Coordinates of C-alpha atoms in Angstrom, one line a residue:
Chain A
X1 CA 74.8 112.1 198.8
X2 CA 76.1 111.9 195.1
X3 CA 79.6 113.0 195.0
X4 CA 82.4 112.7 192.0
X5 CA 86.0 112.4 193.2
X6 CA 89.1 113.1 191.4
X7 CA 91.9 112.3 193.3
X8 CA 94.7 113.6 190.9
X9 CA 94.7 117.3 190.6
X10 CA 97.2 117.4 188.2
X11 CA 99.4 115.1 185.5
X12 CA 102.2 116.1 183.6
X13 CA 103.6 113.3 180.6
X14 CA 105.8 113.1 177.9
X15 CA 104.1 112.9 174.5
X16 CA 103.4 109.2 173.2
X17 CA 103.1 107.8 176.9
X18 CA 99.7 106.3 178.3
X19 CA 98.4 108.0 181.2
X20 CA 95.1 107.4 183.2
X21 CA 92.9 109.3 185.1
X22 CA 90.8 107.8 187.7
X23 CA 87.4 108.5 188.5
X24 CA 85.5 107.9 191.5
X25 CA 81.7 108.4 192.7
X26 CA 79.1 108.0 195.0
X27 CA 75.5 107.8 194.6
X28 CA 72.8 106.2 195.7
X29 CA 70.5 105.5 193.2
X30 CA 70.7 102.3 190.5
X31 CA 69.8 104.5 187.8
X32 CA 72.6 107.0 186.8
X33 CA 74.6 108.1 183.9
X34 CA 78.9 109.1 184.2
X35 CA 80.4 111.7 181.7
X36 CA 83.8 112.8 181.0
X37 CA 84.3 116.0 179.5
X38 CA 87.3 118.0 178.4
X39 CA 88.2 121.9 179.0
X40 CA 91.0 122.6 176.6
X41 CA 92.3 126.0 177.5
X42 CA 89.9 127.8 175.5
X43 CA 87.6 127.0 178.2
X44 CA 84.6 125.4 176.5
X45 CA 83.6 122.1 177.7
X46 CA 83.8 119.2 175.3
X47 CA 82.0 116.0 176.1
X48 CA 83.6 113.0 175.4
X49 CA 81.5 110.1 176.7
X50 CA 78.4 108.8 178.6
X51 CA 77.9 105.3 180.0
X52 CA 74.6 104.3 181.7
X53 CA 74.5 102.2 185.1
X54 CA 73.4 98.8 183.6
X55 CA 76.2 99.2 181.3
X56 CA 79.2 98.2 182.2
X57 CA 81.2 97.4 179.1
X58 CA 84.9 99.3 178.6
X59 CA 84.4 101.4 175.6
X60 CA 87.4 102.4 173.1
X61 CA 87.1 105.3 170.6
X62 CA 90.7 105.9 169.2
X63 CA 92.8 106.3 171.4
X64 CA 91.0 106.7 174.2
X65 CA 89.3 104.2 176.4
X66 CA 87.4 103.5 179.1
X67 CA 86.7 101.7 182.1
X68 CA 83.6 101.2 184.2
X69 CA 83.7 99.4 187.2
X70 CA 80.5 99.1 189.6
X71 CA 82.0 97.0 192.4
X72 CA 84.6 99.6 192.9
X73 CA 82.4 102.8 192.0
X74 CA 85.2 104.0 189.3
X75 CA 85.0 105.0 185.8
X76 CA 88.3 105.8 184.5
X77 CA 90.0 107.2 181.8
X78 CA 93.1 105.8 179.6
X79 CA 94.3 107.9 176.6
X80 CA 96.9 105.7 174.7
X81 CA 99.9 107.3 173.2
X82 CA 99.2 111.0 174.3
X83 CA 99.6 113.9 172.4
X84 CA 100.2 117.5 173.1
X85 CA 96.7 118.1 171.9
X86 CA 95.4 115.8 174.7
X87 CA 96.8 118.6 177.1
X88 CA 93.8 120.1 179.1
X89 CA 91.3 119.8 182.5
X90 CA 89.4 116.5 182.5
X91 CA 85.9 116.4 184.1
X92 CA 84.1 113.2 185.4
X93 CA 80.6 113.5 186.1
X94 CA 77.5 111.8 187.6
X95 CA 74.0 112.5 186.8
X96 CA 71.2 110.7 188.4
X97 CA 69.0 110.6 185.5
X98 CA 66.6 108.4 187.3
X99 CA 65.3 110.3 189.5
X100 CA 66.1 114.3 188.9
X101 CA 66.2 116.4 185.6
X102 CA 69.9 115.2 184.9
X103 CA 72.1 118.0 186.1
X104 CA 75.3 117.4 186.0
X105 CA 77.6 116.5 189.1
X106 CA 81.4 117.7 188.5
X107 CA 84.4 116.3 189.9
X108 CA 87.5 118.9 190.8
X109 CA 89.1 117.7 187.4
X110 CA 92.4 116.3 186.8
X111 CA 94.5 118.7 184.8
X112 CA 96.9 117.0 182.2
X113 CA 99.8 118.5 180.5
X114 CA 101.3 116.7 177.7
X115 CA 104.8 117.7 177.0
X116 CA 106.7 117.1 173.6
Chain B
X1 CA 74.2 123.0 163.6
X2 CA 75.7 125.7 165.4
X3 CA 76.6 125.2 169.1
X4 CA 75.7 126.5 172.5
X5 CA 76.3 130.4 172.4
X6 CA 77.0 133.0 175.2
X7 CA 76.7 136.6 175.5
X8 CA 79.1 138.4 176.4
X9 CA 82.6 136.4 176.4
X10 CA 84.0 138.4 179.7
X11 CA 82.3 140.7 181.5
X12 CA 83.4 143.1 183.9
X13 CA 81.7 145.3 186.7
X14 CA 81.8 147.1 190.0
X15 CA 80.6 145.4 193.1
X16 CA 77.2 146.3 193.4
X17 CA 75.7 146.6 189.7
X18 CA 73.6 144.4 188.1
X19 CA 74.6 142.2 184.9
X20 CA 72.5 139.8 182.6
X21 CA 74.0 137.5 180.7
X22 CA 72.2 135.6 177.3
X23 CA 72.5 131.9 176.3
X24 CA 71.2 130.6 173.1
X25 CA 71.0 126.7 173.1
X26 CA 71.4 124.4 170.1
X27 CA 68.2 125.3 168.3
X28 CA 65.4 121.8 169.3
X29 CA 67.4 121.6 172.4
X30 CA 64.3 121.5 174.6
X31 CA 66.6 121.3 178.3
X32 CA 68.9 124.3 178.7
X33 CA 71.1 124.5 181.9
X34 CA 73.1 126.7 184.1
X35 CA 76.2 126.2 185.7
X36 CA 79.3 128.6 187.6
X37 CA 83.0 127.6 187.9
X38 CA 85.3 128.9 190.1
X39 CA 89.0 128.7 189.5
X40 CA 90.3 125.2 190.0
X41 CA 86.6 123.6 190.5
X42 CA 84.3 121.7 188.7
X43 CA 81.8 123.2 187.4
X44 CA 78.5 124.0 189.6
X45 CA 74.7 123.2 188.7
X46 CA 72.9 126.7 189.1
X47 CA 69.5 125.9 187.5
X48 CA 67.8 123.8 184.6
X49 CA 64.6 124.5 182.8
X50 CA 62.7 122.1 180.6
X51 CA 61.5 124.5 177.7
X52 CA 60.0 127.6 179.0
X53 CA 59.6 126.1 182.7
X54 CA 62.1 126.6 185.5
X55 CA 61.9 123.2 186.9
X56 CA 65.1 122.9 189.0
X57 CA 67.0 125.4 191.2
X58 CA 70.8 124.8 193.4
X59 CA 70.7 126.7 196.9
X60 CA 73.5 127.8 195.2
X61 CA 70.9 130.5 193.4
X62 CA 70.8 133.1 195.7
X63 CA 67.8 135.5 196.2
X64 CA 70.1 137.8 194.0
X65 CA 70.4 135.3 191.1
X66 CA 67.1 135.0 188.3
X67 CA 67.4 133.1 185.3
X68 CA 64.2 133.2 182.4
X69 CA 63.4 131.0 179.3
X70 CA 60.5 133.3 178.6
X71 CA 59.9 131.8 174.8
X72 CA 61.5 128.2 175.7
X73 CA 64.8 129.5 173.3
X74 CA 67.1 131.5 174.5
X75 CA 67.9 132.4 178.4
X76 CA 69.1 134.9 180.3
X77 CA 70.7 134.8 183.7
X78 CA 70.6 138.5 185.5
X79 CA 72.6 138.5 189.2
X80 CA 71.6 141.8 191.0
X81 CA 73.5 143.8 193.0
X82 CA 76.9 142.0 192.3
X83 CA 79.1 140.7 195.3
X84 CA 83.0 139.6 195.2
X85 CA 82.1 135.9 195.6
X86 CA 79.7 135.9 192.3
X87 CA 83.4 136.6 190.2
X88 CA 83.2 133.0 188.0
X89 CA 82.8 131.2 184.6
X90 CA 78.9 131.0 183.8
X91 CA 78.6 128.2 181.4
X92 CA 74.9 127.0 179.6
X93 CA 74.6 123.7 178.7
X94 CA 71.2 122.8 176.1
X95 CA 70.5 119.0 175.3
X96 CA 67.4 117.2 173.8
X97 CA 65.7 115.4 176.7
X98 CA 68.4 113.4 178.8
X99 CA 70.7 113.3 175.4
X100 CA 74.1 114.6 177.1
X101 CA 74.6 118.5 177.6
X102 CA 76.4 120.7 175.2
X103 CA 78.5 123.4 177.0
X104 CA 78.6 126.9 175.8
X105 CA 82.1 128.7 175.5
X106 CA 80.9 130.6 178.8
X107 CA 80.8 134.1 180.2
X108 CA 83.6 135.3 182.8
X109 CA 82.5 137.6 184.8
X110 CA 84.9 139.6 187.3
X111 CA 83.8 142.1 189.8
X112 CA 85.9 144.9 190.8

């Protein structure tokens, strides 16, 4: 079964601090992609990333970065120097591009709150 | 290039009635997707088509639930005879083949 787990409901920071939100999934094919999204308040969903299964390199784009580990199923997410702006739900999801049309598998989310 | 847009922003009804609600996907996006969210969830995979074929549906998609993509554009999603339970965010997603999804601001529907 294919299955996205966010452990932390919900993270509150103080502006400039690093914070990380973990990511975990199951699935049982080889082939598979991993999102993360983010629902600011206004509700639409804003993809940030996609990493493919044979790739396992950590990305950085600004101040956000990325970490995909196979061996423990994670692919987590480290924003650097946080900003109130940051503040909003964070998705991770799993699509199993391989072998279905690619719908997308949600975690709960983590919500973050970035306070000044 | 505009973004994923959804018709209407909130809509509201009595238990019973019948609603439609319209996506328009980024215009070339051939792959246009449903999905609900319920308060506090992720969101939910309803249904997928691949331009005017309805190639994928969740048991989630009740007997009550019917989504089109008559002209392989625009979609509508139409939920008859409206129950507490369907109250949710309805959120499209388009994307060009397995390029990542594009989310729509969503509809909110509430049921009275």
């Amino acid at each position: 079964a294919q299955k996205v787990t966010q452990a932390q409901t919900e993270i509150s920071v103080v502006e400039k601090e690093d914070v990380t939100l973990d990511c975990v999934y199951e699935t049982r094919d080889t082939t598979y992609y991993l999102f993360w999204y983010k629902q600011p308040p206004s509700g639409e969903l804003v993809f940030l990333i996609r990493r493919n299964s044979f790739d396992e390199q950590n990305e950085i784009s600004g101040r956000y970065s990325w970490n995909f580990q196979k061996s423990t199923s994670s692919f987590n997410f480290t924003i650097t120097a946080s900003q109130v702006v940051d503040s909003a739900v964070y998705f991770c999801a799993l699509s199993e591009e391989g072998g279905s049309q690619g719908n997308l598998i949600f975690g709960k989310g983590t919500k973050l709150s970035v306070k000044p | 290039d505009t973004g994923v847009s959804q018709n209407p922003r909130h809509k509201i009804t009595k238990r019973g009635q019948n609603v439609t609600f319209r996506c328009d996907p980024i215009s070339e996006h051939n792959r246009l997707y449903w999905y609900r969210q319920t308060l506090g969830q992720g969101p939910e995979f309803l249904t997928y088509f691949q331009n005017e074929a309805q190639l994928e549906k969740s048991r989630l998609l009740s007997d009550r639930f019917s989504a089109e993509r008559p002209k392989g554009s625009f979609s509508t999603l139409e939920i008859q005879r409206t129950e507490q339970g369907d109250s949710a965010m309805y959120l499209c997603a388009s994307s060009l083949q397995s390029q990542p999804q594009h989310f729509g601001d969503g509809t909110r529907l509430s049921i009275l």
